[in-house]
GROMACS .gro file of C-alpha atoms in nm:
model
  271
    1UNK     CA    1 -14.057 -11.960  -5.850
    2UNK     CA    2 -14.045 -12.255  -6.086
    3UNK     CA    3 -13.757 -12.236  -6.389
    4UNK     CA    4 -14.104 -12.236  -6.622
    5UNK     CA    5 -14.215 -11.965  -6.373
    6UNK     CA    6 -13.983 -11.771  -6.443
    7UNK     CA    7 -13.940 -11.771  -6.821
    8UNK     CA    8 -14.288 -11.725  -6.831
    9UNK     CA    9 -14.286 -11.362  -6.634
   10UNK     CA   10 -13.947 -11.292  -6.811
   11UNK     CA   11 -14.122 -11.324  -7.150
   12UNK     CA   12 -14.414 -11.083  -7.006
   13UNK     CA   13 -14.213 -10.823  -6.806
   14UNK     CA   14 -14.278 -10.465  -6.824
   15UNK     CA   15 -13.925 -10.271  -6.806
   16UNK     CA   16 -13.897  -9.945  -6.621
   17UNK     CA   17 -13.755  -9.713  -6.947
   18UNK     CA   18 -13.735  -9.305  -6.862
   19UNK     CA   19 -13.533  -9.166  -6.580
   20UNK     CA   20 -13.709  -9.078  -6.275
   21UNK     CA   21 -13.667  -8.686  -6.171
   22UNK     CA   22 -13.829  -8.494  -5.935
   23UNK     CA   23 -14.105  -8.766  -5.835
   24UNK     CA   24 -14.190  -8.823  -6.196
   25UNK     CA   25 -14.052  -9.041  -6.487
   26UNK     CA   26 -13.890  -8.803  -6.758
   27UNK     CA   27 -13.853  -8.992  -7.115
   28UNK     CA   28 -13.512  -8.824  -7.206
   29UNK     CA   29 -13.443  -8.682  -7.550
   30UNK     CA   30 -13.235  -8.989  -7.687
   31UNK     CA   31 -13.226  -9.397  -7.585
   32UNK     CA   32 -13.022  -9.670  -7.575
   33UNK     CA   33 -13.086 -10.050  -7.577
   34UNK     CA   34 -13.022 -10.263  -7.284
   35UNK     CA   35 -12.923 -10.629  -7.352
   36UNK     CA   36 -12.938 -10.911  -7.146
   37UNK     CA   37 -12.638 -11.098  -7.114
   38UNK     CA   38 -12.838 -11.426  -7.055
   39UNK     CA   39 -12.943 -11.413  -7.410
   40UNK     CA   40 -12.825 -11.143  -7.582
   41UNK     CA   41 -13.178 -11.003  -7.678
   42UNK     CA   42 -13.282 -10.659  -7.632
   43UNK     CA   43 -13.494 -10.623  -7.305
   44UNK     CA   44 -13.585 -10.256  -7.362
   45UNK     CA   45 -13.434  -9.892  -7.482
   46UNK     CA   46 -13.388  -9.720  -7.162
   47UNK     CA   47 -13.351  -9.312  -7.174
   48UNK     CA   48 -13.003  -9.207  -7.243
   49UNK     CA   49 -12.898  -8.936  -6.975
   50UNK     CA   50 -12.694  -8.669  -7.051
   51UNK     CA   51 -12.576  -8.312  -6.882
   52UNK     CA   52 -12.919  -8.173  -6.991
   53UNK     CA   53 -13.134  -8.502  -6.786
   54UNK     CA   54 -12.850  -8.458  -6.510
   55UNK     CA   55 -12.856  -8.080  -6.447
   56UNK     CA   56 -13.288  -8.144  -6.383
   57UNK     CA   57 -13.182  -8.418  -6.138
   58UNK     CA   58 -12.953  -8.196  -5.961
   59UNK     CA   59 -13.161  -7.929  -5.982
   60UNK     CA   60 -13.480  -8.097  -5.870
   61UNK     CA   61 -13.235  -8.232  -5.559
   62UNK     CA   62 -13.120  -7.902  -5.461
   63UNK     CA   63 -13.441  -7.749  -5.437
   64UNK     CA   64 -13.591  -8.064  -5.218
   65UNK     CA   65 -13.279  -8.019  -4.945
   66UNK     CA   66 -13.285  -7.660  -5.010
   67UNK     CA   67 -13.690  -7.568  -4.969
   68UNK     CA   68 -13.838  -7.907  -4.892
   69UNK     CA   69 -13.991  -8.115  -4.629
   70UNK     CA   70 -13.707  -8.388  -4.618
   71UNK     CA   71 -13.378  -8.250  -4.432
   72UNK     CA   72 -13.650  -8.101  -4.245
   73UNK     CA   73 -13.822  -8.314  -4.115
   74UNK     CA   74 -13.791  -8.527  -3.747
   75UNK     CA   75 -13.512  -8.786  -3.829
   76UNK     CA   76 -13.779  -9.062  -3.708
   77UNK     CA   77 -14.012  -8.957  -3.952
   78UNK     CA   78 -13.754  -8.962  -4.262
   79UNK     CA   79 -13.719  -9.305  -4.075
   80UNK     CA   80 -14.082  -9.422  -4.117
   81UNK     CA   81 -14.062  -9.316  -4.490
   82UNK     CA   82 -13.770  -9.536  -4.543
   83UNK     CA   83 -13.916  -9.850  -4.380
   84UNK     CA   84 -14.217  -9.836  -4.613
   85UNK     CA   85 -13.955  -9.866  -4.894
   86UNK     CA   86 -13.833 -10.146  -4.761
   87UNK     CA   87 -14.158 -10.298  -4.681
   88UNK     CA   88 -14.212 -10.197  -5.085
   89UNK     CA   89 -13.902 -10.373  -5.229
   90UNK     CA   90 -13.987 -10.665  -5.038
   91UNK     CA   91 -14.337 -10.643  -5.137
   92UNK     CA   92 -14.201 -10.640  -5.496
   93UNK     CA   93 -13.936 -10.867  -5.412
   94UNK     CA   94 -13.982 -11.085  -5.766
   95UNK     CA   95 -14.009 -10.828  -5.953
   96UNK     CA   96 -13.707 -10.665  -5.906
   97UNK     CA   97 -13.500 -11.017  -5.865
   98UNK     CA   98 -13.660 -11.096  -6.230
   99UNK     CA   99 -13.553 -10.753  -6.354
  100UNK     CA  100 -13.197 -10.816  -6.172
  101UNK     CA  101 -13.192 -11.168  -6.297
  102UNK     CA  102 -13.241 -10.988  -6.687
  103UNK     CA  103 -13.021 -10.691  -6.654
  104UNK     CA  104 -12.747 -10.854  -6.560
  105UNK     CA  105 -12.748 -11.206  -6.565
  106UNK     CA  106 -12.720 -11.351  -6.230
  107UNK     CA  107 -12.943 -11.652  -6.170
  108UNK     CA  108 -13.265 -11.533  -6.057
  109UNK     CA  109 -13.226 -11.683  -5.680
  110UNK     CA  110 -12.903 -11.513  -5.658
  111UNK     CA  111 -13.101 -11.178  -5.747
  112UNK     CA  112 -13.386 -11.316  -5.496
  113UNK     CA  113 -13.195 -11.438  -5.205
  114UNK     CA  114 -12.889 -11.174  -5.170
  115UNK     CA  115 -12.928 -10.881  -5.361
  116UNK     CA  116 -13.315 -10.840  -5.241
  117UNK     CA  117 -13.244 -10.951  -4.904
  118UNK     CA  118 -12.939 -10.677  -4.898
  119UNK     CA  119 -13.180 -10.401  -5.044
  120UNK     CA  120 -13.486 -10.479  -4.782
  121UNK     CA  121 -13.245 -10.521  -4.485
  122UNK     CA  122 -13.038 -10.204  -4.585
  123UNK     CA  123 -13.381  -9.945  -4.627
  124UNK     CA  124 -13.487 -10.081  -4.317
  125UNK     CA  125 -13.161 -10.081  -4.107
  126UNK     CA  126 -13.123  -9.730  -4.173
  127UNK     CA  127 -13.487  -9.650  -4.181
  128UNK     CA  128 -13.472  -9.766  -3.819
  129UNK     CA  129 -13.150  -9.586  -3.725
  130UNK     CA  130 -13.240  -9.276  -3.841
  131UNK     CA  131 -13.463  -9.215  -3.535
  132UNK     CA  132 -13.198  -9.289  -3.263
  133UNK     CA  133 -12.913  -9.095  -3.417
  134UNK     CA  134 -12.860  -8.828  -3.112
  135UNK     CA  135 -12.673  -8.491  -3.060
  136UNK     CA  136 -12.377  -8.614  -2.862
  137UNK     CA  137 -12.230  -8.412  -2.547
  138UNK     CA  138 -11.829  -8.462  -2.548
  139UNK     CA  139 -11.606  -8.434  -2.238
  140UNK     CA  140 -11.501  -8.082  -2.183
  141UNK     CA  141 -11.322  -7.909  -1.881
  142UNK     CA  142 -11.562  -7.834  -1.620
  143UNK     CA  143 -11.592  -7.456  -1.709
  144UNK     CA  144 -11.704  -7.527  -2.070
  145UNK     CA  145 -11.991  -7.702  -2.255
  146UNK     CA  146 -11.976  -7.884  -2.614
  147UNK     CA  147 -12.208  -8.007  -2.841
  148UNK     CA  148 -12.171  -8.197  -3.126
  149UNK     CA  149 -12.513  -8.180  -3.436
  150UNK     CA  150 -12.486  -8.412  -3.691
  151UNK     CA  151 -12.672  -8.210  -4.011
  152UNK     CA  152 -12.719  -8.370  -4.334
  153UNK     CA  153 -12.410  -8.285  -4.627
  154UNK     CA  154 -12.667  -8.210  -4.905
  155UNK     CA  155 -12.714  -8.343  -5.265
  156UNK     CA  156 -12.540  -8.690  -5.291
  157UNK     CA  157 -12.425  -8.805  -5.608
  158UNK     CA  158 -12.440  -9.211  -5.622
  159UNK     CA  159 -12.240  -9.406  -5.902
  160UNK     CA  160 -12.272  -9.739  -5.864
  161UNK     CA  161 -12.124 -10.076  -6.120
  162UNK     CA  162 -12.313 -10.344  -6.311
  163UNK     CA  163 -12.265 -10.654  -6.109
  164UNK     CA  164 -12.458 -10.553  -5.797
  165UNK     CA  165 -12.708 -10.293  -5.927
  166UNK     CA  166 -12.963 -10.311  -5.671
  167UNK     CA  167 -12.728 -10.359  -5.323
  168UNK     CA  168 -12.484 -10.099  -5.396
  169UNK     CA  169 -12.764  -9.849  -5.460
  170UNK     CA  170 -12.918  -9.921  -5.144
  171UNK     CA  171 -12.562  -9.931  -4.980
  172UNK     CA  172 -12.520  -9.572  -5.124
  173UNK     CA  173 -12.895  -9.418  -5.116
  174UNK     CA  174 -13.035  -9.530  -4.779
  175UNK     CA  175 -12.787  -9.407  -4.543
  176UNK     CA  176 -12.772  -9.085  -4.717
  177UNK     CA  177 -13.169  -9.072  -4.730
  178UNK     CA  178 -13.122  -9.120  -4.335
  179UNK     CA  179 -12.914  -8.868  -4.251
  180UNK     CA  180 -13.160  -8.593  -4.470
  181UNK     CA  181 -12.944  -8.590  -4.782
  182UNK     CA  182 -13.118  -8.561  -5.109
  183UNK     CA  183 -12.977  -8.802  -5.402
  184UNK     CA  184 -12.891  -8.862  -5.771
  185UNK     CA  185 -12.830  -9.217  -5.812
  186UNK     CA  186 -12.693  -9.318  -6.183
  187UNK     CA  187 -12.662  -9.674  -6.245
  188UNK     CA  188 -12.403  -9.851  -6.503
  189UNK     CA  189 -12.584  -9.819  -6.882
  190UNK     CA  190 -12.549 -10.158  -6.837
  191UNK     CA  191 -12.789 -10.256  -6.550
  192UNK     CA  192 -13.003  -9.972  -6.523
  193UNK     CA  193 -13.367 -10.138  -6.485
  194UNK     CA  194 -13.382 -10.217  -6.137
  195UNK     CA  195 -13.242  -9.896  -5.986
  196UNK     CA  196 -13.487  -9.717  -6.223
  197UNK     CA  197 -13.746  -9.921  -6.061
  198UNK     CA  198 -13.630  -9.834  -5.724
  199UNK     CA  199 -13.659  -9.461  -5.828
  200UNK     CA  200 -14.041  -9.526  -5.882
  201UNK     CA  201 -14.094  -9.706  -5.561
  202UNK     CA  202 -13.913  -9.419  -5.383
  203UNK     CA  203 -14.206  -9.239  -5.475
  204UNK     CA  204 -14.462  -9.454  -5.402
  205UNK     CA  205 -14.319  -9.495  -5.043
  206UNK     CA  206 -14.410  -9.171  -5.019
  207UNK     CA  207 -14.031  -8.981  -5.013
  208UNK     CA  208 -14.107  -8.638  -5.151
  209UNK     CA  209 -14.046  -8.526  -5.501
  210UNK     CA  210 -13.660  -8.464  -5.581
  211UNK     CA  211 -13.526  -8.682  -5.258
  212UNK     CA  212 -13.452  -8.986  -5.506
  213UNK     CA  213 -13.365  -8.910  -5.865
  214UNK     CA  214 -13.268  -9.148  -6.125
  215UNK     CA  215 -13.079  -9.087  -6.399
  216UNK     CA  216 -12.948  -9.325  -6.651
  217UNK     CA  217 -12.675  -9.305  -6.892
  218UNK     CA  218 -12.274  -9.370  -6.932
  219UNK     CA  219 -11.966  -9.265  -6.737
  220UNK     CA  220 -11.817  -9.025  -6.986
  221UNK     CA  221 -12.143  -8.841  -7.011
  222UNK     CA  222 -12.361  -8.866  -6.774
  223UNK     CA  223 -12.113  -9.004  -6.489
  224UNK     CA  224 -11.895  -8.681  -6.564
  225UNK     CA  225 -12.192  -8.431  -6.552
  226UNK     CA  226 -12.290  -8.566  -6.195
  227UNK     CA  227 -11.893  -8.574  -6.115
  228UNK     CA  228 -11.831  -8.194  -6.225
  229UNK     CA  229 -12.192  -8.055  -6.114
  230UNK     CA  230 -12.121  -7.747  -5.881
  231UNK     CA  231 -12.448  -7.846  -5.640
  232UNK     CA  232 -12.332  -8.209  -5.568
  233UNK     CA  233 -12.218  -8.168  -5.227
  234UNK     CA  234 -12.074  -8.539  -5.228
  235UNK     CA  235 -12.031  -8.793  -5.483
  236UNK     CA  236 -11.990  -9.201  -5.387
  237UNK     CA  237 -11.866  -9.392  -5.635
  238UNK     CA  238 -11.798  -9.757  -5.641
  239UNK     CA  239 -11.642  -9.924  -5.932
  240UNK     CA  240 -11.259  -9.891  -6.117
  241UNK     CA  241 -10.957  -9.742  -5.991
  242UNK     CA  242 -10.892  -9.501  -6.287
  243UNK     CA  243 -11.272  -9.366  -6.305
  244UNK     CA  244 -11.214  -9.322  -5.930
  245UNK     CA  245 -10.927  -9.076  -6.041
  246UNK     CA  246 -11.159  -8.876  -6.295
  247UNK     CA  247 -11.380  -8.846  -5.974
  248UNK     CA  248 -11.144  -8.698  -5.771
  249UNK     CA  249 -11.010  -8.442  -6.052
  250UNK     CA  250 -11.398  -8.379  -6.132
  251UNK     CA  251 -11.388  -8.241  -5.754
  252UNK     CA  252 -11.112  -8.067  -5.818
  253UNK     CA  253 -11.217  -7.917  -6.136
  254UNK     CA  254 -11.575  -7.825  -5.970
  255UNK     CA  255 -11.659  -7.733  -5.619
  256UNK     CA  256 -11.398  -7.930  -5.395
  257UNK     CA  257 -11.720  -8.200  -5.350
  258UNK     CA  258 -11.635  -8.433  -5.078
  259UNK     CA  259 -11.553  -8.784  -5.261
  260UNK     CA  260 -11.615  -9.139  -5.128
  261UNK     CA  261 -11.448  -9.394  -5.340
  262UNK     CA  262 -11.447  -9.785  -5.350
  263UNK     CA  263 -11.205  -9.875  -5.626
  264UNK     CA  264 -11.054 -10.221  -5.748
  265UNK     CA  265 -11.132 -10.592  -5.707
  266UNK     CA  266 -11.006 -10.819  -5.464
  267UNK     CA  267 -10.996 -11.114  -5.619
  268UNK     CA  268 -10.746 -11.161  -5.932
  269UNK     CA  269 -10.764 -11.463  -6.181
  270UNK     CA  270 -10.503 -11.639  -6.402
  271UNK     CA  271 -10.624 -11.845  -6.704
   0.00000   0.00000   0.00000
């Protein structure tokens, strides 16, 4: 894609703007702009999520692990349906590297070449693991027999930052989409477009309605709802260390969810 290429579909791009629940986009009561930081202009107003667009998420999550086909179904099959997502994304692969590119900022063959690549490869890494993922026999005494099942944890709650949108979704939704978890992935207000996007394709992969919802919205609000909900089962956040903490005391304050955390940077400055 040419530099005039791109301006030109930038100019014309059609933004992904209501949250995605339960296989459908929902408009949400309220909405916010999102800016990009290339420019400063207003790209779209994207639904603002709240407790109210959070508790349908949840909801329409529950009842897919609870009463539907996913955590049901043959891991290889689950597998098949993640591996058209892939074969989606990369289908779509401009698209989403243009929304990326607007969201957020990054040059648009940054967005194209690793967060892309890392979203294909990680749908269809796990979309082809899911299938080979085995009860395992331990060693026992003779006398005695063991087996260990591996059985999906439930609804997964996914918080993920603005700099990566796109890879740490796909970090955080595929492998639990593998394993027969159902998900509520909210992005940062910030970047919301392209995980909103993914949401849609979700459902055009075919992934039944309620496996991948998509809320938008900020941490105090809609972060906290997903954090304190009693049916998330397990929440993965990546971002700061102190919203990390709120995480762990929204377990506490909740239903003891189990909590994966990836806190802090790595890589300090001085100017």
């Amino acid at each position: 894609m040419t530099h005039e290429e791109w301006l030109s579909r930038a100019a014309a791009a059609e933004f992904p703007s209501a949250h995605h629940i339960d296989g459908v986009d929902e408009p949400g009561v309220t909405g916010y702009p999102v800016r990009s930081p290339r420019d400063g202009r207003v790209l779209t107003e994207v639904a603002d999520g709240g407790e109210r667009e959070v508790a349908l998420a949840v909801a329409a999550a529950r009842r897919a692990f609870d009463a539907g086909p996913w955590p049901r179904m043959a891991p290889a099959e689950r597998g098949r349906a993640l591996v058209r997502l892939s074969s989606l994304i990369e289908e779509r692969r401009e698209r989403l590297a243009l929304l990326v590119s607007l969201e957020m900022g990054k040059p648009v063959t940054d967005a194209y070449d690793i967060e892309l690549r890392a979203a294909i490869t990680t749908f269809r890494w796990y979309g082809e693991l899911a299938g080979k993922l085995a009860d395992e026999a331990p060693h026992v005494p003779a006398d005695a027999l063991a087996l260990v099942t591996r059985e999906p944890a439930g609804v997964v709650g996914a918080v993920v930052p603005w700099n990566f949108p796109l890879t740490l979704a796909s970090w955080k939704v595929a492998p639990a989409l593998a394993a027969g978890c159902t998900v509520v992935l909210k992005p940062s207000e910030l970047s919301p477009l392209s995980a909103l996007e993914l949401g849609r394709l979700a459902t055009e992969a075919g992934l039944p309605p309620g496996v991948l919802n998509v809320v938008a919205g900020d941490g105090p609000t809609a972060g906290r709802a997903l954090g304190l909900h009693p049916d998330v089962d397990v929440l993965a956040f990546t971002g700061s260390t102190a919203v990390g903490r709120h995480f762990l005391r929204y377990s506490a304050d909740s239903n003891l969810k189990r909590v994966w955390l990836e806190l802090g940077g790595k890589s300090p400055n001085i100017i």
